[in-house]
Amino acid sequence: MIQKARLTFFGTGTSQGVPIIGCRCPVCSSRDSKNKRFRSSALVDYCGVRILVDAGPDFRMQMLSHGISHLDAILLTHNHKDHTGGLDDVRALNYIDRKAVDVYCEPLVLETLKYEYGYAFAEHKYPGSPEWHIHIISEKPFGVPSGEGGGELVWVHDKGYFLLQKDGSLIESDASPKAVEPIEGKNVEEIIAMASEGFAPVIPIRGLHGQMPVLGFRFGNIAYITDMSKIPEEEFSKLHGLDHVTLNTVSYKPHHSHFSLDEALSLADRIGAKNTWLTHLSHTFPVHEEFEKELSGLCRERGIRSNVRPAYDGLVIE
């Protein structure tokens, strides 16, 4: 039996979030919770493994809002601040779990993290710096196990975290990145079938965010795609047979680094998932209820096979 994933939208807004500071448009002024959008992020529960996709500036409030106190991994789609700006707040998880947080990202993302969070990679860390266990990934499939963490952390007063060794000794924690072992020589169906309790196979989906290479991810029957303006032809084979797919759109008009609404609808039809959820939504679209009706009409007019709807913060799909 194929294990199904469960995805909770933690954030469905653009890089500024919704409402935007100082804006008084109908969306930003709305009292409907479905029009209040944190920066884009999603929590995935799959095979007993809890994975967060992206940890932007709203990470702390997203975790508190949903009562989350444990993550098995954080997967980063790319290096923009609205997707990485909350990583310092994993310090709370370090304290609770006594483990480094497993972060999966591409080399370009790692270089940005080293620049923006230099104190987390310093030879002698500032006491209390976030503890990450970095895994380097590519567009090749890989597996995420539950509760890896790279060893137990022990707090030493005024010095910070150290790693507990089997003989009881303590050594300085190690932030050195490690390449993840990819899953080779298997097709999409075979990779999905590898899912088992405590092991979540992940299929990266390569895309372009303007000129920047970024990743989306497939978890069994759900694919999460955000911050793309193009999907290369060879990647569509990874998107067959989905129950749910998320696609980003920020505007009715063409955009240099995101899908326009028309492009997102065309992709929804081509991918053919049972349900397509639009995310990374800006305040230029109507309020949620009106937008939902508009999308329903557009799908009927264009004969789109997928049920296309706007996602909203807190929505759960499975």
Tab-separated table of N, CA and C in Angstrom, residues 22-116:
chain	number	residue	atom	x	y	z
A	22	GLY	N	1.057	48.962	5.320
A	22	GLY	CA	0.566	50.237	4.813
A	22	GLY	C	-0.486	50.153	3.730
A	23	CYS	N	-0.772	48.956	3.212
A	23	CYS	CA	-1.735	48.824	2.117
A	23	CYS	C	-3.166	48.774	2.663
A	24	ARG	N	-4.080	49.411	1.961
A	24	ARG	CA	-5.485	49.444	2.378
A	24	ARG	C	-6.398	48.893	1.283
A	25	CYS	N	-5.858	48.048	0.410
A	25	CYS	CA	-6.676	47.447	-0.638
A	25	CYS	C	-7.678	46.473	-0.012
A	26	PRO	N	-8.703	46.018	-0.745
A	26	PRO	CA	-9.702	45.114	-0.183
A	26	PRO	C	-9.129	43.836	0.416
A	27	VAL	N	-8.070	43.293	-0.204
A	27	VAL	CA	-7.470	42.061	0.308
A	27	VAL	C	-6.715	42.336	1.610
A	28	CYS	N	-5.881	43.354	1.586
A	28	CYS	CA	-5.084	43.670	2.775
A	28	CYS	C	-5.950	44.162	3.928
A	29	SER	N	-7.130	44.725	3.629
A	29	SER	CA	-8.030	45.218	4.664
A	29	SER	C	-9.027	44.163	5.139
A	30	SER	N	-9.053	43.013	4.457
A	30	SER	CA	-10.042	41.984	4.772
A	30	SER	C	-9.839	41.410	6.174
A	31	ARG	N	-10.951	41.074	6.823
A	31	ARG	CA	-10.892	40.420	8.125
A	31	ARG	C	-10.966	38.896	8.005
A	32	ASP	N	-11.199	38.416	6.804
A	32	ASP	CA	-11.259	36.972	6.551
A	32	ASP	C	-9.854	36.383	6.721
A	33	SER	N	-9.722	35.376	7.580
A	33	SER	CA	-8.402	34.777	7.845
A	33	SER	C	-7.785	34.190	6.583
A	34	LYS	N	-8.600	33.829	5.597
A	34	LYS	CA	-8.064	33.247	4.368
A	34	LYS	C	-7.360	34.281	3.494
A	35	ASN	N	-7.484	35.550	3.836
A	35	ASN	CA	-6.775	36.604	3.123
A	35	ASN	C	-5.542	37.096	3.877
A	36	LYS	N	-5.227	36.442	4.974
A	36	LYS	CA	-4.028	36.785	5.748
A	36	LYS	C	-3.002	35.694	5.511
A	37	ARG	N	-1.910	36.066	4.857
A	37	ARG	CA	-0.972	35.067	4.340
A	37	ARG	C	0.453	35.308	4.842
A	38	PHE	N	0.990	34.308	5.560
A	38	PHE	CA	2.408	34.328	5.883
A	38	PHE	C	3.218	34.049	4.620
A	39	ARG	N	4.537	34.241	4.703
A	39	ARG	CA	5.415	33.894	3.589
A	39	ARG	C	5.343	32.386	3.323
A	40	SER	N	5.546	31.992	2.066
A	40	SER	CA	5.249	30.622	1.621
A	40	SER	C	6.106	29.569	2.321
A	41	SER	N	5.414	28.554	2.813
A	41	SER	CA	6.047	27.437	3.512
A	41	SER	C	4.995	26.346	3.676
A	42	ALA	N	5.446	25.102	3.842
A	42	ALA	CA	4.507	23.994	4.025
A	42	ALA	C	5.107	22.934	4.933
A	43	LEU	N	4.247	22.327	5.744
A	43	LEU	CA	4.643	21.210	6.597
A	43	LEU	C	4.131	19.924	5.975
A	44	VAL	N	5.016	18.945	5.834
A	44	VAL	CA	4.647	17.665	5.228
A	44	VAL	C	4.844	16.553	6.244
A	45	ASP	N	3.787	15.785	6.476
A	45	ASP	CA	3.866	14.575	7.300
A	45	ASP	C	3.765	13.382	6.363
A	46	TYR	N	4.820	12.575	6.323
A	46	TYR	CA	4.922	11.517	5.326
A	46	TYR	C	5.766	10.386	5.896
A	47	CYS	N	5.212	9.199	5.960
A	47	CYS	CA	5.931	8.019	6.436
A	47	CYS	C	6.418	8.186	7.885
A	48	GLY	N	5.674	8.917	8.690
A	48	GLY	CA	6.102	9.149	10.061
A	48	GLY	C	7.228	10.143	10.183
A	49	VAL	N	7.552	10.841	9.093
A	49	VAL	CA	8.607	11.841	9.065
A	49	VAL	C	7.957	13.215	8.908
A	50	ARG	N	8.376	14.177	9.709
A	50	ARG	CA	7.812	15.533	9.654
A	50	ARG	C	8.823	16.470	9.009
A	51	ILE	N	8.448	17.015	7.851
A	51	ILE	CA	9.346	17.818	7.022
A	51	ILE	C	8.747	19.198	6.821
A	52	LEU	N	9.550	20.227	7.018
A	52	LEU	CA	9.143	21.588	6.695
A	52	LEU	C	9.825	22.003	5.403
A	53	VAL	N	9.034	22.503	4.453
A	53	VAL	CA	9.602	23.043	3.226
A	53	VAL	C	9.674	24.557	3.367
A	54	ASP	N	10.884	25.062	3.479
A	54	ASP	CA	11.222	26.482	3.622
A	54	ASP	C	10.896	27.032	5.013
A	55	ALA	N	11.799	27.881	5.484
A	55	ALA	CA	11.679	28.497	6.812
A	55	ALA	C	11.958	29.980	6.667
A	56	GLY	N	10.935	30.716	6.255
A	56	GLY	CA	11.069	32.141	6.005
A	56	GLY	C	10.950	32.971	7.267
A	57	PRO	N	10.802	34.293	7.108
A	57	PRO	CA	10.770	35.193	8.266
A	57	PRO	C	9.626	34.936	9.233
A	58	ASP	N	8.576	34.236	8.769
A	58	ASP	CA	7.425	33.949	9.634
A	58	ASP	C	7.528	32.587	10.316
A	59	PHE	N	8.672	31.936	10.214
A	59	PHE	CA	8.856	30.583	10.754
A	59	PHE	C	8.394	30.466	12.209
A	60	ARG	N	8.821	31.387	13.047
A	60	ARG	CA	8.484	31.304	14.477
A	60	ARG	C	6.975	31.301	14.691
A	61	MET	N	6.274	32.239	14.070
A	61	MET	CA	4.833	32.334	14.263
A	61	MET	C	4.095	31.167	13.606
A	62	GLN	N	4.622	30.663	12.508
A	62	GLN	CA	4.008	29.502	11.869
A	62	GLN	C	4.090	28.275	12.782
A	63	MET	N	5.237	28.078	13.391
A	63	MET	CA	5.407	26.943	14.305
A	63	MET	C	4.506	27.091	15.529
A	64	LEU	N	4.442	28.297	16.077
A	64	LEU	CA	3.598	28.534	17.243
A	64	LEU	C	2.118	28.391	16.904
A	65	SER	N	1.720	28.898	15.739
A	65	SER	CA	0.314	28.856	15.339
A	65	SER	C	-0.197	27.429	15.205
A	66	HIS	N	0.685	26.515	14.816
A	66	HIS	CA	0.273	25.133	14.593
A	66	HIS	C	0.726	24.193	15.717
A	67	GLY	N	1.316	24.747	16.758
A	67	GLY	CA	1.718	23.934	17.899
A	67	GLY	C	2.789	22.913	17.573
A	68	ILE	N	3.714	23.252	16.683
A	68	ILE	CA	4.764	22.316	16.259
A	68	ILE	C	6.003	22.496	17.133
A	69	SER	N	6.494	21.409	17.698
A	69	SER	CA	7.692	21.469	18.539
A	69	SER	C	8.779	20.504	18.075
A	70	HIS	N	8.556	19.837	16.940
A	70	HIS	CA	9.566	18.901	16.431
A	70	HIS	C	9.519	18.864	14.913
A	71	LEU	N	10.684	18.864	14.284
A	71	LEU	CA	10.828	18.649	12.855
A	71	LEU	C	11.916	17.606	12.631
A	72	ASP	N	11.687	16.723	11.679
A	72	ASP	CA	12.745	15.779	11.302
A	72	ASP	C	13.688	16.388	10.276
A	73	ALA	N	13.190	17.349	9.495
A	73	ALA	CA	14.038	17.962	8.470
A	73	ALA	C	13.407	19.257	7.976
A	74	ILE	N	14.269	20.140	7.475
A	74	ILE	CA	13.845	21.326	6.740
A	74	ILE	C	14.438	21.227	5.340
A	75	LEU	N	13.585	21.304	4.325
A	75	LEU	CA	14.032	21.308	2.933
A	75	LEU	C	13.906	22.733	2.401
A	76	LEU	N	14.959	23.220	1.766
A	76	LEU	CA	14.962	24.579	1.232
A	76	LEU	C	14.871	24.543	-0.291
A	77	THR	N	13.908	25.294	-0.816
A	77	THR	CA	13.711	25.328	-2.261
A	77	THR	C	14.758	26.189	-2.953
A	78	HIS	N	15.157	27.292	-2.288
A	78	HIS	CA	16.165	28.185	-2.838
A	78	HIS	C	16.607	29.151	-1.748
A	79	ASN	N	17.449	30.118	-2.105
A	79	ASN	CA	18.145	30.897	-1.092
A	79	ASN	C	17.559	32.281	-0.817
A	80	HIS	N	16.383	32.597	-1.329
A	80	HIS	CA	15.822	33.923	-1.070
A	80	HIS	C	15.352	34.055	0.375
A	81	LYS	N	15.438	35.272	0.879
A	81	LYS	CA	15.216	35.530	2.307
A	81	LYS	C	13.814	35.139	2.771
A	82	ASP	N	12.814	35.252	1.899
A	82	ASP	CA	11.457	34.874	2.313
A	82	ASP	C	11.292	33.368	2.455
A	83	HIS	N	12.371	32.613	2.154
A	83	HIS	CA	12.339	31.162	2.312
A	83	HIS	C	13.392	30.649	3.294
A	84	THR	N	14.300	31.527	3.715
A	84	THR	CA	15.370	31.102	4.636
A	84	THR	C	15.508	32.000	5.862
A	85	GLY	N	14.738	33.087	5.911
A	85	GLY	CA	14.967	34.121	6.918
A	85	GLY	C	14.612	33.755	8.346
A	86	GLY	N	14.022	32.578	8.564
A	86	GLY	CA	13.661	32.181	9.925
A	86	GLY	C	14.524	31.090	10.518
A	87	LEU	N	15.612	30.743	9.828
A	87	LEU	CA	16.399	29.586	10.259
A	87	LEU	C	17.091	29.769	11.606
A	88	ASP	N	17.310	30.998	12.024
A	88	ASP	CA	17.918	31.203	13.342
A	88	ASP	C	17.018	30.650	14.449
A	89	ASP	N	15.707	30.650	14.207
A	89	ASP	CA	14.761	30.229	15.251
A	89	ASP	C	14.703	28.727	15.475
A	90	VAL	N	15.505	27.951	14.743
A	90	VAL	CA	15.572	26.518	15.057
A	90	VAL	C	16.259	26.300	16.398
A	91	ARG	N	16.805	27.359	16.989
A	91	ARG	CA	17.436	27.235	18.312
A	91	ARG	C	16.487	26.629	19.331
A	92	ALA	N	15.191	26.947	19.201
A	92	ALA	CA	14.210	26.371	20.129
A	92	ALA	C	14.124	24.858	19.962
A	93	LEU	N	14.213	24.384	18.718
A	93	LEU	CA	14.164	22.939	18.465
A	93	LEU	C	15.440	22.270	18.949
A	94	ASN	N	16.577	22.948	18.818
A	94	ASN	CA	17.831	22.426	19.367
A	94	ASN	C	17.681	22.162	20.865
A	95	TYR	N	17.053	23.096	21.551
A	95	TYR	CA	16.886	22.989	23.007
A	95	TYR	C	15.927	21.866	23.372
A	96	ILE	N	14.826	21.730	22.620
A	96	ILE	CA	13.811	20.715	22.934
A	96	ILE	C	14.318	19.312	22.628
A	97	ASP	N	14.858	19.121	21.411
A	97	ASP	CA	15.243	17.787	20.944
A	97	ASP	C	16.672	17.394	21.313
A	98	ARG	N	17.480	18.396	21.726
A	98	ARG	CA	18.903	18.157	21.989
A	98	ARG	C	19.604	17.597	20.752
A	99	LYS	N	19.177	18.080	19.581
A	99	LYS	CA	19.782	17.657	18.330
A	99	LYS	C	19.898	18.843	17.375
A	100	ALA	N	20.870	18.747	16.473
A	100	ALA	CA	20.929	19.710	15.380
A	100	ALA	C	19.755	19.454	14.452
A	101	VAL	N	19.266	20.490	13.805
A	101	VAL	CA	18.161	20.341	12.864
A	101	VAL	C	18.725	19.992	11.490
A	102	ASP	N	18.195	18.930	10.889
A	102	ASP	CA	18.651	18.496	9.568
A	102	ASP	C	18.099	19.425	8.501
A	103	VAL	N	18.991	20.091	7.777
A	103	VAL	CA	18.618	21.025	6.725
A	103	VAL	C	19.140	20.495	5.396
A	104	TYR	N	18.250	20.365	4.413
A	104	TYR	CA	18.602	19.854	3.098
A	104	TYR	C	18.548	21.000	2.091
A	105	CYS	N	19.653	21.212	1.360
A	105	CYS	CA	19.685	22.322	0.404
A	105	CYS	C	20.750	22.071	-0.655
A	106	GLU	N	20.677	22.861	-1.714
A	106	GLU	CA	21.672	22.793	-2.775
A	106	GLU	C	22.908	23.625	-2.402
A	107	PRO	N	24.038	23.404	-3.103
A	107	PRO	CA	25.271	24.143	-2.776
A	107	PRO	C	25.117	25.658	-2.830
A	108	LEU	N	24.381	26.178	-3.810
A	108	LEU	CA	24.194	27.625	-3.914
A	108	LEU	C	23.473	28.168	-2.679
A	109	VAL	N	22.511	27.421	-2.195
A	109	VAL	CA	21.773	27.841	-0.988
A	109	VAL	C	22.711	27.835	0.212
A	110	LEU	N	23.539	26.812	0.317
A	110	LEU	CA	24.487	26.732	1.428
A	110	LEU	C	25.420	27.934	1.445
A	111	GLU	N	25.904	28.345	0.297
A	111	GLU	CA	26.813	29.490	0.243
A	111	GLU	C	26.123	30.753	0.765
A	112	THR	N	24.844	30.915	0.455
A	112	THR	CA	24.102	32.059	0.961
A	112	THR	C	23.921	31.967	2.471
A	113	LEU	N	23.641	30.772	2.972
A	113	LEU	CA	23.487	30.589	4.425
A	113	LEU	C	24.783	30.933	5.147
A	114	LYS	N	25.908	30.534	4.571
A	114	LYS	CA	27.195	30.841	5.200
A	114	LYS	C	27.419	32.350	5.277
A	115	TYR	N	26.939	33.065	4.270
A	115	TYR	CA	27.099	34.521	4.238
A	115	TYR	C	26.134	35.197	5.221
A	116	GLU	N	24.870	34.774	5.207
A	116	GLU	CA	23.861	35.438	6.023
A	116	GLU	C	23.868	34.972	7.476
